[in-house]
Amino acid sequence: MDWAARSYLDHNATSPVRPEVAAAVAHALTLPGNPSSIHAEGRAARHVLETARGQVAALLGTAPERVTFTGSGTEAANAVLSGALRREGRPAPTRLLVSATEHPCVAAGHRFPAEAVEGLPVDAAGRVRLDVLAGRLRACRGETVLISVHAANNETGVVQPLSEIVALARAHGALVHSDAVQAAGRIPLDVPALGLDALTLSGHKFAGPKGVGAMVLAPGVTLAVPFLRGGGQEARRRGGTENLPGIVGMGAAAEIARSALEAEGARLAGLRDTLEAALRAIAPDMVVFGAGAPRLPNTLSLAVPGLEAATALIALDLSGVAVSSGSACASGKVARSPVLAAMGVSPALAAGALRVSLGWNTRERDLERFQKGFERVVSSLYQRRGQAA
């Protein structure tokens, strides 16, 4: 396959590894030692692991010792939502509040009994209803509550009001976790400034390798029980020998993302907005999901009434363009999005949802290729409409 002849616009599914990151991973693969060994080889491995921990911590404005490496963002979220998260000296949470648009790693990855879980509705733009959250917290008075709201949605790119959510939580003594898998490396995130108790992320979303993630716990917040038992690695929070090449790659990707965060965000937002305007000219009845809310600079979620996502995805793929119908965590299936359903989008319109997500290697020629493929698909749709009229 000649990948250079194609345009990859599915960075929210995974962002291709940067060459610098691949080089860092390759070097780490040659290191002979185990990071837990005390000989010279082990100390060398420990040094590069801790360097990577510092790089990830810097991306999130936190201290290196707050970062625990995991095998994925899903594992990290499962660990936080296992029921073991707590503030030191305080009881474990007995109730979980989750937004209606969470990724499955949160919605289906927690260990709370069904009767202890409540969903938080979102508005038509996809943002958590703060008035409802406040009411739920008042109703839970006397209980220890854990709130889990993602920093940004994987399908629409809608950014949640985390500062306001944390303020409400603090007033009621609740803990707050945020799945920041889509946001990390794309928008500024400062864990201490936000006041989050826990944050989770994944390396492959910001051009690191697949198969490595991390969780960040605030000072005074612990996992009472290690998520993986069997060793003392990762400050006894997660047993098992660390995936050194993956962690080194994640650290390298985090450092690159941090250094270019503002400039790259502006570049991608400009490309995204230019593309959106061009597509509206092609399809005046196009709907952009989450348009009324702050969004990730790289994400455009849209639908054209009457255009099926499966049809469009196949046609675009044949045109040399890779996009998605939504989350990539549905085994390759095109199904109705629970995210759009929670936003009140009709089933007919949701069936045509396309997600275009840009990244570090996206250029204007990629958008031009997408526009041409999109125009062919939409022209065919409009032609069929005219014949049926």
Coordinates of C-alpha atoms in Angstrom, one line a residue:
M1 CA 0.0 0.0 0.0
D2 CA 1.3 3.4 -0.9
W3 CA 0.3 5.3 2.2
A4 CA 1.7 8.6 0.8
A5 CA -1.1 8.4 -1.8
R6 CA -3.8 8.4 0.9
S7 CA -5.0 11.0 3.4
Y8 CA -5.4 9.8 7.0
L9 CA -8.0 11.9 8.8
D10 CA -8.8 9.6 11.7
H11 CA -6.4 10.9 14.4
N12 CA -9.0 10.5 17.2
A13 CA -8.9 6.7 16.5
T14 CA -5.1 6.8 16.6
S15 CA -2.5 9.3 15.6
P16 CA 0.4 7.9 13.5
V17 CA 3.7 7.7 15.4
R18 CA 6.0 10.5 14.8
P19 CA 9.4 9.6 13.3
E20 CA 11.2 11.0 16.4
V21 CA 9.0 8.9 18.6
A22 CA 9.7 5.7 16.6
A23 CA 13.4 6.4 16.9
A24 CA 13.1 6.7 20.7
V25 CA 11.2 3.5 20.9
A26 CA 13.8 1.7 18.7
H27 CA 16.5 2.9 21.1
A28 CA 14.6 1.7 24.2
L29 CA 14.2 -1.7 22.6
T30 CA 18.0 -2.1 22.6
L31 CA 18.3 -1.5 26.4
P32 CA 19.1 -4.8 28.1
G33 CA 18.1 -4.0 31.7
N34 CA 14.9 -4.3 33.7
P35 CA 14.0 -1.0 35.4
S36 CA 13.7 -2.8 38.7
S37 CA 17.2 -4.2 38.7
I38 CA 20.0 -2.4 40.6
H39 CA 22.9 -3.2 38.3
A40 CA 24.1 -0.7 35.7
E41 CA 21.8 -2.1 33.0
G42 CA 18.8 -1.8 35.3
R43 CA 19.8 1.8 36.3
A44 CA 20.0 2.8 32.6
A45 CA 16.5 1.4 32.0
R46 CA 15.2 3.2 35.1
H47 CA 16.7 6.5 34.0
V48 CA 14.9 6.5 30.6
L49 CA 11.7 5.4 32.3
E50 CA 11.8 8.2 34.8
T51 CA 12.7 10.7 32.1
A52 CA 9.6 9.7 30.3
R53 CA 7.5 10.0 33.5
G54 CA 8.8 13.6 33.8
Q55 CA 7.9 14.3 30.2
V56 CA 4.3 13.1 30.6
A57 CA 4.0 15.0 33.9
A58 CA 5.2 18.2 32.3
L59 CA 2.5 17.9 29.6
L60 CA -0.1 17.8 32.4
G61 CA 1.4 20.4 34.8
T62 CA 1.9 17.8 37.5
A63 CA 4.7 16.2 39.4
P64 CA 6.4 13.1 38.0
E65 CA 5.6 11.0 41.1
R66 CA 1.8 11.6 40.4
V67 CA 2.1 9.6 37.1
T68 CA 1.5 5.9 37.0
F69 CA 2.0 4.1 33.7
T70 CA -0.5 1.5 32.5
G71 CA -1.1 -0.6 29.4
S72 CA -3.7 1.7 27.9
G73 CA -6.1 4.6 28.6
T74 CA -8.8 2.0 29.2
E75 CA -6.8 0.2 31.8
A76 CA -6.1 3.5 33.6
A77 CA -9.8 4.4 33.6
N78 CA -10.7 1.0 34.9
A79 CA -8.2 1.3 37.7
V80 CA -9.5 4.7 38.8
L81 CA -13.1 3.5 38.6
S82 CA -12.5 0.2 40.3
G83 CA -13.9 1.4 43.6
A84 CA -10.4 1.7 45.2
L85 CA -9.9 5.4 44.5
R86 CA -10.2 7.6 47.7
R87 CA -8.8 10.5 49.5
E88 CA -6.5 9.5 52.3
G89 CA -8.4 9.1 55.6
R90 CA -11.8 9.2 53.8
P91 CA -14.1 6.3 52.9
A92 CA -14.2 4.9 49.3
P93 CA -16.9 6.3 47.0
T94 CA -20.3 4.6 47.2
R95 CA -21.9 6.3 44.2
L96 CA -20.7 7.1 40.7
L97 CA -22.0 9.9 38.5
V98 CA -21.0 9.6 34.8
S99 CA -21.9 11.8 31.9
A100 CA -24.1 10.3 29.2
T101 CA -21.5 10.8 26.5
E102 CA -18.6 8.9 28.2
H103 CA -16.3 6.5 26.3
P104 CA -17.1 2.8 26.9
C105 CA -13.9 2.5 29.1
V106 CA -15.8 4.6 31.6
A107 CA -19.4 3.8 30.9
A108 CA -18.8 0.0 31.0
G109 CA -15.4 -0.1 32.7
H110 CA -16.3 0.8 36.3
R111 CA -16.8 -1.7 39.1
F112 CA -19.7 0.0 40.9
P113 CA -23.0 -1.9 41.3
A114 CA -25.7 -0.8 38.8
E115 CA -27.9 0.7 41.5
A116 CA -25.0 3.0 42.6
V117 CA -24.4 4.5 39.1
E118 CA -26.3 7.5 37.8
G119 CA -26.0 9.2 34.4
L120 CA -25.6 12.9 33.9
P121 CA -27.5 14.3 30.9
V122 CA -25.9 16.6 28.4
D123 CA -27.4 19.5 26.5
A124 CA -27.9 19.6 22.7
A125 CA -24.3 20.7 22.2
G126 CA -23.0 17.7 24.3
R127 CA -22.0 19.5 27.5
V128 CA -22.9 18.2 30.9
R129 CA -25.9 19.8 32.5
L130 CA -24.4 21.6 35.5
D131 CA -27.8 22.2 37.0
V132 CA -28.6 18.5 37.0
L133 CA -25.2 17.7 38.4
A134 CA -25.8 20.1 41.3
G135 CA -29.1 18.5 42.0
R136 CA -27.7 15.0 42.0
L137 CA -24.9 16.1 44.4
R138 CA -27.5 17.6 46.8
A139 CA -29.5 14.4 46.7
C140 CA -26.4 12.3 47.5
R141 CA -25.6 14.3 50.7
G142 CA -24.0 12.0 53.2
E143 CA -22.5 9.7 50.5
T144 CA -19.0 9.8 49.1
V145 CA -19.5 10.4 45.4
L146 CA -17.1 9.9 42.4
I147 CA -17.8 12.0 39.3
S148 CA -16.3 10.9 36.0
V149 CA -16.6 13.3 33.0
H150 CA -14.3 13.2 30.0
A151 CA -12.2 16.3 29.1
A152 CA -13.3 16.1 25.5
N153 CA -15.6 13.8 23.6
N154 CA -14.0 11.3 21.2
E155 CA -16.7 11.6 18.6
T156 CA -17.7 15.3 18.5
G157 CA -14.6 16.9 20.1
V158 CA -16.8 18.8 22.5
V159 CA -14.8 20.1 25.5
Q160 CA -16.5 19.7 28.9
P161 CA -16.6 22.5 31.6
L162 CA -14.2 20.7 34.0
S163 CA -13.5 23.7 36.2
E164 CA -17.2 24.2 36.9
I165 CA -17.7 20.5 37.5
V166 CA -14.8 20.4 40.0
A167 CA -16.2 23.5 41.8
L168 CA -19.5 21.8 42.3
A169 CA -17.8 18.6 43.4
R170 CA -15.7 20.4 46.0
A171 CA -18.7 22.1 47.5
H172 CA -20.2 18.6 48.1
G173 CA -17.0 16.7 49.0
A174 CA -17.0 14.6 45.8
L175 CA -14.1 13.2 43.9
V176 CA -13.6 14.0 40.2
H177 CA -12.0 11.8 37.5
S178 CA -11.5 12.9 33.9
D179 CA -10.8 10.7 30.9
A180 CA -8.5 13.0 29.0
V181 CA -7.5 10.5 26.3
Q182 CA -8.7 12.8 23.5
A183 CA -7.7 16.1 25.1
A184 CA -4.1 15.3 26.2
G185 CA -1.6 16.8 23.8
R186 CA -4.3 18.7 21.9
I187 CA -5.5 21.4 24.4
P188 CA -3.8 22.7 27.6
L189 CA -4.4 20.5 30.6
D190 CA -3.1 21.4 34.1
V191 CA -4.2 18.8 36.6
P192 CA -3.5 20.9 39.8
A193 CA -5.1 24.0 38.3
L194 CA -8.2 22.1 37.3
G195 CA -8.4 20.5 40.8
L196 CA -8.9 17.0 39.4
D197 CA -8.4 14.1 41.7
A198 CA -7.6 11.7 38.9
L199 CA -6.9 12.0 35.2
T200 CA -6.3 9.2 32.6
L201 CA -4.7 9.3 29.1
S202 CA -3.3 7.2 26.3
G203 CA -0.1 7.7 24.4
H204 CA -1.3 6.7 20.9
K205 CA -3.7 9.6 20.7
F206 CA -0.9 12.2 20.6
A207 CA 1.4 10.3 18.2
G208 CA 3.0 8.0 20.7
P209 CA 2.9 4.2 20.4
K210 CA -0.1 2.0 21.0
G211 CA -0.4 -0.1 24.2
V212 CA 0.7 2.5 26.8
G213 CA -1.3 4.9 29.0
A214 CA -1.2 6.6 32.3
M215 CA -3.2 7.7 35.3
V216 CA -2.5 10.8 37.3
L217 CA -3.6 11.0 41.0
A218 CA -3.6 14.2 42.9
P219 CA -1.7 14.5 46.2
G220 CA -3.7 12.9 49.0
V221 CA -5.6 10.6 46.6
T222 CA -4.7 6.9 46.4
L223 CA -5.7 3.6 45.0
A224 CA -6.4 1.6 48.2
V225 CA -5.8 -1.6 46.3
P226 CA -3.3 -2.0 43.4
F227 CA -5.1 -2.5 40.2
L228 CA -2.6 -5.2 39.1
R229 CA -1.0 -7.3 41.9
G230 CA 2.2 -9.2 41.7
G231 CA 5.0 -6.7 42.0
G232 CA 6.0 -3.4 43.5
Q233 CA 6.3 -1.5 40.2
E234 CA 4.8 1.9 39.7
A235 CA 4.8 2.8 43.4
R236 CA 2.9 -0.4 44.1
R237 CA -0.1 0.9 42.2
R238 CA 0.3 -1.3 39.1
G239 CA 2.3 -4.5 39.2
G240 CA 4.2 -6.0 36.3
T241 CA 7.4 -5.0 34.5
E242 CA 6.9 -1.7 32.7
N243 CA 6.6 -1.5 28.9
L244 CA 9.8 0.4 28.6
P245 CA 9.8 1.0 24.8
G246 CA 6.1 2.1 24.9
I247 CA 6.7 4.4 27.9
V248 CA 9.7 6.0 26.3
G249 CA 7.7 6.6 23.2
M250 CA 4.9 8.1 25.1
G251 CA 7.3 10.4 26.9
A252 CA 8.9 11.6 23.7
A253 CA 5.4 12.2 22.1
A254 CA 4.4 14.1 25.3
E255 CA 7.4 16.4 25.1
I256 CA 6.8 17.1 21.4
A257 CA 3.1 17.8 22.0
R258 CA 3.8 20.2 24.9
S259 CA 6.4 22.2 22.9
A260 CA 4.0 22.7 20.0
L261 CA 0.7 22.8 21.8
E262 CA -0.3 26.4 21.1
A263 CA 1.0 26.6 17.6
E264 CA -0.3 23.2 16.5
G265 CA -3.7 23.9 18.1
A266 CA -4.0 27.1 16.1
R267 CA -2.9 25.4 12.9
L268 CA -5.3 22.5 13.2
A269 CA -8.2 24.8 14.2
G270 CA -7.5 26.8 11.1
L271 CA -7.6 23.8 8.9
R272 CA -10.7 22.4 10.6
D273 CA -12.6 25.7 10.2
T274 CA -11.5 26.0 6.5
L275 CA -12.7 22.5 5.8
E276 CA -16.0 23.1 7.6
A277 CA -16.7 26.2 5.5
A278 CA -15.8 24.3 2.3
L279 CA -18.1 21.4 3.1
R280 CA -21.0 23.7 4.0
A281 CA -20.7 25.2 0.5
I282 CA -20.9 21.7 -1.0
A283 CA -23.8 20.6 1.3
P284 CA -25.8 23.5 2.7
D285 CA -28.0 21.2 4.8
M286 CA -24.9 19.7 6.5
V287 CA -25.2 19.5 10.3
V288 CA -22.1 19.9 12.5
F289 CA -22.5 18.2 15.9
G290 CA -21.3 20.2 18.9
A291 CA -21.0 23.4 16.9
G292 CA -22.5 25.4 19.7
A293 CA -19.8 24.4 22.2
P294 CA -16.0 24.6 22.5
R295 CA -14.4 21.8 20.6
L296 CA -11.0 20.2 20.1
P297 CA -9.2 22.1 17.4
N298 CA -8.7 18.9 15.3
T299 CA -12.2 17.5 15.3
L300 CA -15.2 17.9 12.9
S301 CA -18.3 15.7 13.4
L302 CA -20.9 16.1 10.7
A303 CA -23.8 14.6 8.9
V304 CA -25.8 15.3 5.7
P305 CA -29.5 14.3 5.9
G306 CA -30.1 11.2 3.8
L307 CA -26.4 10.2 3.5
E308 CA -25.6 6.9 5.3
A309 CA -22.3 6.8 7.0
A310 CA -21.5 3.3 5.7
T311 CA -22.0 4.5 2.1
A312 CA -19.9 7.6 2.6
L313 CA -17.0 5.8 4.4
I314 CA -16.7 3.2 1.6
A315 CA -16.7 5.9 -1.1
L316 CA -14.2 8.0 0.8
D317 CA -11.9 5.1 1.4
L318 CA -12.0 4.3 -2.3
S319 CA -11.0 7.9 -2.9
G320 CA -8.0 7.5 -0.7
V321 CA -9.3 9.1 2.5
A322 CA -9.6 7.5 5.9
V323 CA -12.2 8.9 8.2
S324 CA -14.5 7.4 10.8
S325 CA -18.2 7.2 11.6
G326 CA -17.5 7.9 15.3
S327 CA -15.6 5.9 18.0
A328 CA -13.1 3.3 16.7
C329 CA -13.9 1.1 19.7
A330 CA -16.9 -0.7 18.2
S331 CA -15.1 -3.5 16.4
G332 CA -15.3 -1.8 13.0
K333 CA -19.0 -1.6 13.1
V334 CA -21.1 1.4 12.0
A335 CA -23.8 1.7 14.6
R336 CA -25.9 4.4 16.1
S337 CA -23.9 6.6 18.4
P338 CA -25.0 6.7 22.0
V339 CA -23.2 10.1 22.2
L340 CA -25.4 11.6 19.5
A341 CA -28.5 9.9 21.0
A342 CA -27.7 11.6 24.4
M343 CA -27.4 14.9 22.5
G344 CA -30.9 14.4 21.1
V345 CA -29.9 13.8 17.5
S346 CA -32.5 11.9 15.6
P347 CA -31.7 8.3 14.6
A348 CA -31.9 9.1 10.9
L349 CA -29.4 12.0 11.1
A350 CA -27.1 10.1 13.5
A351 CA -26.9 7.2 11.0
G352 CA -25.0 9.5 8.7
A353 CA -22.4 10.8 11.2
L354 CA -18.9 11.2 10.0
R355 CA -15.9 12.2 12.1
V356 CA -13.0 13.9 10.5
S357 CA -10.0 14.3 12.9
L358 CA -6.8 16.0 12.0
G359 CA -3.3 15.6 13.3
W360 CA 0.4 16.4 13.1
N361 CA 0.8 15.1 9.6
T362 CA -2.4 16.7 8.1
R363 CA -1.8 19.1 5.3
E364 CA -4.1 21.2 3.0
R365 CA -3.8 18.5 0.2
D366 CA -5.4 16.0 2.6
L367 CA -8.4 18.3 3.1
E368 CA -8.6 18.9 -0.7
R369 CA -8.7 15.1 -1.3
F370 CA -11.4 14.7 1.3
Q371 CA -13.4 17.6 -0.2
K372 CA -13.3 16.0 -3.6
G373 CA -14.5 12.6 -2.3
F374 CA -17.2 14.3 -0.2
E375 CA -18.4 16.3 -3.1
R376 CA -18.8 13.2 -5.3
V377 CA -20.8 11.4 -2.5
V378 CA -23.0 14.4 -1.8
S379 CA -23.6 15.1 -5.5
S380 CA -24.8 11.6 -6.0
L381 CA -27.1 12.0 -3.0
Y382 CA -28.6 15.2 -4.3
Q383 CA -29.0 13.7 -7.8
R384 CA -31.0 10.8 -6.3
R385 CA -33.1 13.3 -4.4
G386 CA -33.8 15.2 -7.6
Q387 CA -34.8 12.0 -9.5
A388 CA -37.2 11.0 -6.7
A389 CA -38.8 14.4 -6.5

